[in-house]
């Protein structure tokens, strides 16, 4: 059983469209992180959210942590081909436990 | 800093052979993690170390897998004997603290034929 469920698994959209991907769990997390992974590379951190209800923006990317700290979403506005990649969410149950990762959403933005 | 360095980048080996993957974490980081990534199972945590001490190896799939961290700047993951189902990308990551930002290496793509 996957602790963090990400949806959708695959997403293919046209340049300029908006999209939202989700990361859900039945467990509470002390913090949640989003990473992006490009082919042949390791994941790279985009953002960390720690407070229930927190919203963080990174240019065209908006991240939200659920009020109950069990879920999170990533919204991309006006997607560009450079946004293509595997988006992974990762959570830590406490400050002294390692990160566990979801399987990711594989995004393809077509020009 | 050069980041987390893994070697080799690619490894092709025959079933039954011993495989050793290497990792140099970021200097000053005190936690090191080994992950395995496949399309089917995603990124799985195999084992992690804190201050060079193995903390939890419950993610290691079988006794054929072993990992060591002899000092703060080097870790190895060994598979002996290797099997085709071990084919995957193996990542090493280091952090300053347990659940802070994880810095990943570029991974080792292992193919066992």
PDB file of N, CA, C and O in Angstrom, chain A residues 2 10 30-31 33 35 37 40-43 45 86 88 92 94-99 101-103 106, chain B residues 9 33 35 37 39-43 45 48 91 95 97-107 109:
ATOM      1  N   UNK A   2       0.598   2.151  -0.924  1.00  0.00           N
ATOM      2  CA  UNK A   2       1.376   3.370  -1.037  1.00  0.00           C
ATOM      3  C   UNK A   2       0.897   4.353   0.012  1.00  0.00           C
ATOM      4  O   UNK A   2      -0.293   4.639   0.122  1.00  0.00           O
ATOM      5  N   UNK A  10      -0.361  10.022 -15.186  1.00  0.00           N
ATOM      6  CA  UNK A  10       0.169  10.615 -16.414  1.00  0.00           C
ATOM      7  C   UNK A  10      -0.721  11.769 -16.827  1.00  0.00           C
ATOM      8  O   UNK A  10      -1.935  11.718 -16.654  1.00  0.00           O
ATOM      9  N   UNK A  30       4.065  15.909   9.151  1.00  0.00           N
ATOM     10  CA  UNK A  30       4.579  17.142   9.756  1.00  0.00           C
ATOM     11  C   UNK A  30       5.019  18.116   8.666  1.00  0.00           C
ATOM     12  O   UNK A  30       4.995  19.324   8.875  1.00  0.00           O
ATOM     13  N   UNK A  31       5.430  17.587   7.535  1.00  0.00           N
ATOM     14  CA  UNK A  31       5.802  18.442   6.408  1.00  0.00           C
ATOM     15  C   UNK A  31       5.652  17.642   5.128  1.00  0.00           C
ATOM     16  O   UNK A  31       5.648  16.405   5.157  1.00  0.00           O
ATOM     17  N   UNK A  33       6.874  17.770   0.887  1.00  0.00           N
ATOM     18  CA  UNK A  33       7.736  18.398  -0.112  1.00  0.00           C
ATOM     19  C   UNK A  33       7.296  17.977  -1.507  1.00  0.00           C
ATOM     20  O   UNK A  33       6.757  16.884  -1.703  1.00  0.00           O
ATOM     21  N   UNK A  35       8.951  17.595  -5.408  1.00  0.00           N
ATOM     22  CA  UNK A  35      10.172  17.521  -6.194  1.00  0.00           C
ATOM     23  C   UNK A  35       9.809  17.392  -7.671  1.00  0.00           C
ATOM     24  O   UNK A  35       8.744  16.860  -8.018  1.00  0.00           O
ATOM     25  N   UNK A  37      11.571  15.767 -11.216  1.00  0.00           N
ATOM     26  CA  UNK A  37      12.650  14.922 -11.710  1.00  0.00           C
ATOM     27  C   UNK A  37      12.638  14.924 -13.238  1.00  0.00           C
ATOM     28  O   UNK A  37      11.596  14.653 -13.845  1.00  0.00           O
ATOM     29  N   UNK A  40      17.048  11.076 -16.517  1.00  0.00           N
ATOM     30  CA  UNK A  40      18.479  10.904 -16.287  1.00  0.00           C
ATOM     31  C   UNK A  40      19.024  11.667 -15.099  1.00  0.00           C
ATOM     32  O   UNK A  40      20.246  11.686 -14.886  1.00  0.00           O
ATOM     33  N   UNK A  41      18.147  12.279 -14.330  1.00  0.00           N
ATOM     34  CA  UNK A  41      18.596  13.066 -13.187  1.00  0.00           C
ATOM     35  C   UNK A  41      17.866  12.616 -11.921  1.00  0.00           C
ATOM     36  O   UNK A  41      16.851  11.918 -11.971  1.00  0.00           O
ATOM     37  N   UNK A  42      18.379  13.056 -10.770  1.00  0.00           N
ATOM     38  CA  UNK A  42      17.681  12.810  -9.525  1.00  0.00           C
ATOM     39  C   UNK A  42      16.627  13.875  -9.276  1.00  0.00           C
ATOM     40  O   UNK A  42      16.656  14.940  -9.898  1.00  0.00           O
ATOM     41  N   UNK A  43      15.689  13.615  -8.379  1.00  0.00           N
ATOM     42  CA  UNK A  43      14.673  14.618  -8.046  1.00  0.00           C
ATOM     43  C   UNK A  43      15.319  15.872  -7.440  1.00  0.00           C
ATOM     44  O   UNK A  43      16.311  15.790  -6.713  1.00  0.00           O
ATOM     45  N   UNK A  45      14.283  19.459  -5.264  1.00  0.00           N
ATOM     46  CA  UNK A  45      13.239  20.062  -4.442  1.00  0.00           C
ATOM     47  C   UNK A  45      12.679  21.333  -5.073  1.00  0.00           C
ATOM     48  O   UNK A  45      13.419  22.207  -5.525  1.00  0.00           O
ATOM     49  N   UNK A  86       8.706  14.541 -14.097  1.00  0.00           N
ATOM     50  CA  UNK A  86       8.008  13.720 -13.106  1.00  0.00           C
ATOM     51  C   UNK A  86       7.911  14.531 -11.821  1.00  0.00           C
ATOM     52  O   UNK A  86       8.934  14.965 -11.280  1.00  0.00           O
ATOM     53  N   UNK A  88       7.011  14.640  -7.964  1.00  0.00           N
ATOM     54  CA  UNK A  88       6.926  13.730  -6.825  1.00  0.00           C
ATOM     55  C   UNK A  88       6.586  14.499  -5.557  1.00  0.00           C
ATOM     56  O   UNK A  88       7.148  15.561  -5.307  1.00  0.00           O
ATOM     57  N   UNK A  92       7.110  13.589   5.520  1.00  0.00           N
ATOM     58  CA  UNK A  92       7.728  13.082   6.735  1.00  0.00           C
ATOM     59  C   UNK A  92       6.664  13.111   7.831  1.00  0.00           C
ATOM     60  O   UNK A  92       6.019  14.138   8.049  1.00  0.00           O
ATOM     61  N   UNK A  94       7.109  12.713  11.096  1.00  0.00           N
ATOM     62  CA  UNK A  94       7.611  13.533  12.197  1.00  0.00           C
ATOM     63  C   UNK A  94       8.941  14.124  11.764  1.00  0.00           C
ATOM     64  O   UNK A  94       9.448  13.816  10.686  1.00  0.00           O
ATOM     65  N   UNK A  95       9.510  14.946  12.639  1.00  0.00           N
ATOM     66  CA  UNK A  95      10.803  15.532  12.308  1.00  0.00           C
ATOM     67  C   UNK A  95      11.949  14.544  12.361  1.00  0.00           C
ATOM     68  O   UNK A  95      13.049  14.855  11.916  1.00  0.00           O
ATOM     69  N   UNK A  96      11.690  13.349  12.880  1.00  0.00           N
ATOM     70  CA  UNK A  96      12.763  12.362  13.005  1.00  0.00           C
ATOM     71  C   UNK A  96      12.497  11.105  12.201  1.00  0.00           C
ATOM     72  O   UNK A  96      12.973  10.031  12.550  1.00  0.00           O
ATOM     73  N   UNK A  97      11.707  11.234  11.154  1.00  0.00           N
ATOM     74  CA  UNK A  97      11.470  10.094  10.273  1.00  0.00           C
ATOM     75  C   UNK A  97      11.851  10.480   8.853  1.00  0.00           C
ATOM     76  O   UNK A  97      11.759  11.652   8.486  1.00  0.00           O
ATOM     77  N   UNK A  98      12.271   9.497   8.067  1.00  0.00           N
ATOM     78  CA  UNK A  98      12.723   9.832   6.706  1.00  0.00           C
ATOM     79  C   UNK A  98      11.547  10.129   5.781  1.00  0.00           C
ATOM     80  O   UNK A  98      10.401   9.787   6.067  1.00  0.00           O
ATOM     81  N   UNK A  99      11.863  10.750   4.672  1.00  0.00           N
ATOM     82  CA  UNK A  99      10.854  11.050   3.669  1.00  0.00           C
ATOM     83  C   UNK A  99      10.378   9.776   2.985  1.00  0.00           C
ATOM     84  O   UNK A  99      11.165   8.896   2.670  1.00  0.00           O
ATOM     85  N   UNK A 101       8.088   8.768  -0.482  1.00  0.00           N
ATOM     86  CA  UNK A 101       7.702   9.396  -1.738  1.00  0.00           C
ATOM     87  C   UNK A 101       6.467   8.735  -2.339  1.00  0.00           C
ATOM     88  O   UNK A 101       6.270   7.514  -2.202  1.00  0.00           O
ATOM     89  N   UNK A 102       5.662   9.548  -3.023  1.00  0.00           N
ATOM     90  CA  UNK A 102       4.633   9.014  -3.874  1.00  0.00           C
ATOM     91  C   UNK A 102       5.249   8.520  -5.175  1.00  0.00           C
ATOM     92  O   UNK A 102       6.446   8.729  -5.417  1.00  0.00           O
ATOM     93  N   UNK A 103       4.440   7.879  -6.032  1.00  0.00           N
ATOM     94  CA  UNK A 103       4.957   7.352  -7.295  1.00  0.00           C
ATOM     95  C   UNK A 103       5.136   8.445  -8.343  1.00  0.00           C
ATOM     96  O   UNK A 103       5.836   8.253  -9.331  1.00  0.00           O
ATOM     97  N   UNK A 106       3.588  12.011 -14.047  1.00  0.00           N
ATOM     98  CA  UNK A 106       4.462  12.281 -15.197  1.00  0.00           C
ATOM     99  C   UNK A 106       3.746  13.258 -16.129  1.00  0.00           C
ATOM    100  O   UNK A 106       2.748  12.922 -16.742  1.00  0.00           O
TER     101      UNK A 106
ATOM    102  N   UNK B   9      27.455   5.543 -13.332  1.00  0.00           N
ATOM    103  CA  UNK B   9      26.169   6.062 -13.820  1.00  0.00           C
ATOM    104  C   UNK B   9      25.335   4.941 -14.429  1.00  0.00           C
ATOM    105  O   UNK B   9      24.108   4.932 -14.329  1.00  0.00           O
ATOM    106  N   UNK B  33      20.611   8.316   2.439  1.00  0.00           N
ATOM    107  CA  UNK B  33      19.503   7.426   2.080  1.00  0.00           C
ATOM    108  C   UNK B  33      19.829   6.732   0.761  1.00  0.00           C
ATOM    109  O   UNK B  33      20.347   7.362  -0.160  1.00  0.00           O
ATOM    110  N   UNK B  35      17.740   4.830  -2.279  1.00  0.00           N
ATOM    111  CA  UNK B  35      16.427   4.577  -2.851  1.00  0.00           C
ATOM    112  C   UNK B  35      16.586   3.761  -4.131  1.00  0.00           C
ATOM    113  O   UNK B  35      17.608   3.806  -4.806  1.00  0.00           O
ATOM    114  N   UNK B  37      14.342   3.160  -7.769  1.00  0.00           N
ATOM    115  CA  UNK B  37      13.211   3.677  -8.539  1.00  0.00           C
ATOM    116  C   UNK B  37      12.890   2.778  -9.723  1.00  0.00           C
ATOM    117  O   UNK B  37      13.759   2.471 -10.538  1.00  0.00           O
ATOM    118  N   UNK B  39       9.381   1.979 -12.589  1.00  0.00           N
ATOM    119  CA  UNK B  39       8.089   2.492 -13.043  1.00  0.00           C
ATOM    120  C   UNK B  39       6.958   1.919 -12.206  1.00  0.00           C
ATOM    121  O   UNK B  39       5.998   2.618 -11.879  1.00  0.00           O
ATOM    122  N   UNK B  40       7.085   0.625 -11.868  1.00  0.00           N
ATOM    123  CA  UNK B  40       5.985  -0.034 -11.162  1.00  0.00           C
ATOM    124  C   UNK B  40       5.849   0.427  -9.721  1.00  0.00           C
ATOM    125  O   UNK B  40       4.750   0.638  -9.219  1.00  0.00           O
ATOM    126  N   UNK B  41       6.983   0.581  -9.029  1.00  0.00           N
ATOM    127  CA  UNK B  41       6.937   0.817  -7.591  1.00  0.00           C
ATOM    128  C   UNK B  41       7.343   2.220  -7.187  1.00  0.00           C
ATOM    129  O   UNK B  41       7.273   2.563  -5.990  1.00  0.00           O
ATOM    130  N   UNK B  42       7.781   3.022  -8.133  1.00  0.00           N
ATOM    131  CA  UNK B  42       8.187   4.381  -7.800  1.00  0.00           C
ATOM    132  C   UNK B  42       9.513   4.399  -7.057  1.00  0.00           C
ATOM    133  O   UNK B  42      10.360   3.536  -7.257  1.00  0.00           O
ATOM    134  N   UNK B  43       9.654   5.374  -6.159  1.00  0.00           N
ATOM    135  CA  UNK B  43      10.896   5.575  -5.413  1.00  0.00           C
ATOM    136  C   UNK B  43      10.749   4.896  -4.051  1.00  0.00           C
ATOM    137  O   UNK B  43      10.003   5.365  -3.194  1.00  0.00           O
ATOM    138  N   UNK B  45      12.391   3.521  -0.475  1.00  0.00           N
ATOM    139  CA  UNK B  45      13.497   3.691   0.461  1.00  0.00           C
ATOM    140  C   UNK B  45      14.044   2.324   0.855  1.00  0.00           C
ATOM    141  O   UNK B  45      13.298   1.480   1.352  1.00  0.00           O
ATOM    142  N   UNK B  48      18.632   3.724   5.416  1.00  0.00           N
ATOM    143  CA  UNK B  48      19.180   5.034   5.672  1.00  0.00           C
ATOM    144  C   UNK B  48      20.098   5.014   6.884  1.00  0.00           C
ATOM    145  O   UNK B  48      19.959   4.171   7.779  1.00  0.00           O
ATOM    146  N   UNK B  91      19.220   5.424  -6.386  1.00  0.00           N
ATOM    147  CA  UNK B  91      19.593   6.789  -6.013  1.00  0.00           C
ATOM    148  C   UNK B  91      20.127   6.832  -4.589  1.00  0.00           C
ATOM    149  O   UNK B  91      19.639   6.136  -3.699  1.00  0.00           O
ATOM    150  N   UNK B  95      20.951  14.454   3.443  1.00  0.00           N
ATOM    151  CA  UNK B  95      20.241  15.579   4.050  1.00  0.00           C
ATOM    152  C   UNK B  95      20.996  16.056   5.284  1.00  0.00           C
ATOM    153  O   UNK B  95      21.784  15.319   5.880  1.00  0.00           O
ATOM    154  N   UNK B  97      19.871  16.691   8.587  1.00  0.00           N
ATOM    155  CA  UNK B  97      18.660  16.466   9.368  1.00  0.00           C
ATOM    156  C   UNK B  97      17.792  15.434   8.676  1.00  0.00           C
ATOM    157  O   UNK B  97      17.941  15.162   7.491  1.00  0.00           O
ATOM    158  N   UNK B  98      16.821  14.907   9.395  1.00  0.00           N
ATOM    159  CA  UNK B  98      16.042  13.772   8.903  1.00  0.00           C
ATOM    160  C   UNK B  98      15.173  14.100   7.710  1.00  0.00           C
ATOM    161  O   UNK B  98      15.211  13.427   6.696  1.00  0.00           O
ATOM    162  N   UNK B  99      14.333  15.095   7.854  1.00  0.00           N
ATOM    163  CA  UNK B  99      13.304  15.311   6.842  1.00  0.00           C
ATOM    164  C   UNK B  99      13.405  16.671   6.186  1.00  0.00           C
ATOM    165  O   UNK B  99      12.423  17.222   5.719  1.00  0.00           O
ATOM    166  N   UNK B 100      14.611  17.209   6.169  1.00  0.00           N
ATOM    167  CA  UNK B 100      14.840  18.439   5.444  1.00  0.00           C
ATOM    168  C   UNK B 100      15.072  18.113   3.970  1.00  0.00           C
ATOM    169  O   UNK B 100      14.953  16.955   3.559  1.00  0.00           O
ATOM    170  N   UNK B 101      15.421  19.111   3.178  1.00  0.00           N
ATOM    171  CA  UNK B 101      15.581  18.910   1.745  1.00  0.00           C
ATOM    172  C   UNK B 101      16.545  17.772   1.451  1.00  0.00           C
ATOM    173  O   UNK B 101      17.657  17.726   1.978  1.00  0.00           O
ATOM    174  N   UNK B 102      16.093  16.856   0.617  1.00  0.00           N
ATOM    175  CA  UNK B 102      16.933  15.738   0.190  1.00  0.00           C
ATOM    176  C   UNK B 102      17.646  16.107  -1.100  1.00  0.00           C
ATOM    177  O   UNK B 102      17.012  16.524  -2.071  1.00  0.00           O
ATOM    178  N   UNK B 103      18.955  15.964  -1.102  1.00  0.00           N
ATOM    179  CA  UNK B 103      19.765  16.213  -2.293  1.00  0.00           C
ATOM    180  C   UNK B 103      20.125  14.857  -2.883  1.00  0.00           C
ATOM    181  O   UNK B 103      20.754  14.029  -2.218  1.00  0.00           O
ATOM    182  N   UNK B 104      19.709  14.665  -4.125  1.00  0.00           N
ATOM    183  CA  UNK B 104      19.910  13.387  -4.782  1.00  0.00           C
ATOM    184  C   UNK B 104      21.105  13.418  -5.716  1.00  0.00           C
ATOM    185  O   UNK B 104      21.408  14.442  -6.335  1.00  0.00           O
ATOM    186  N   UNK B 105      21.745  12.248  -5.844  1.00  0.00           N
ATOM    187  CA  UNK B 105      22.719  12.072  -6.904  1.00  0.00           C
ATOM    188  C   UNK B 105      21.999  11.837  -8.227  1.00  0.00           C
ATOM    189  O   UNK B 105      20.762  11.832  -8.289  1.00  0.00           O
ATOM    190  N   UNK B 106      22.774  11.628  -9.278  1.00  0.00           N
ATOM    191  CA  UNK B 106      22.190  11.420 -10.595  1.00  0.00           C
ATOM    192  C   UNK B 106      21.722   9.983 -10.798  1.00  0.00           C
ATOM    193  O   UNK B 106      21.082   9.677 -11.804  1.00  0.00           O
ATOM    194  N   UNK B 107      22.019   9.112  -9.835  1.00  0.00           N
ATOM    195  CA  UNK B 107      21.538   7.751  -9.913  1.00  0.00           C
ATOM    196  C   UNK B 107      22.470   6.816 -10.673  1.00  0.00           C
ATOM    197  O   UNK B 107      23.320   7.248 -11.460  1.00  0.00           O
ATOM    198  N   UNK B 109      21.967   3.543 -13.103  1.00  0.00           N
ATOM    199  CA  UNK B 109      21.012   2.687 -13.814  1.00  0.00           C
ATOM    200  C   UNK B 109      21.621   1.297 -13.912  1.00  0.00           C
ATOM    201  O   UNK B 109      22.620   1.095 -14.588  1.00  0.00           O
TER     202      UNK B 109
END
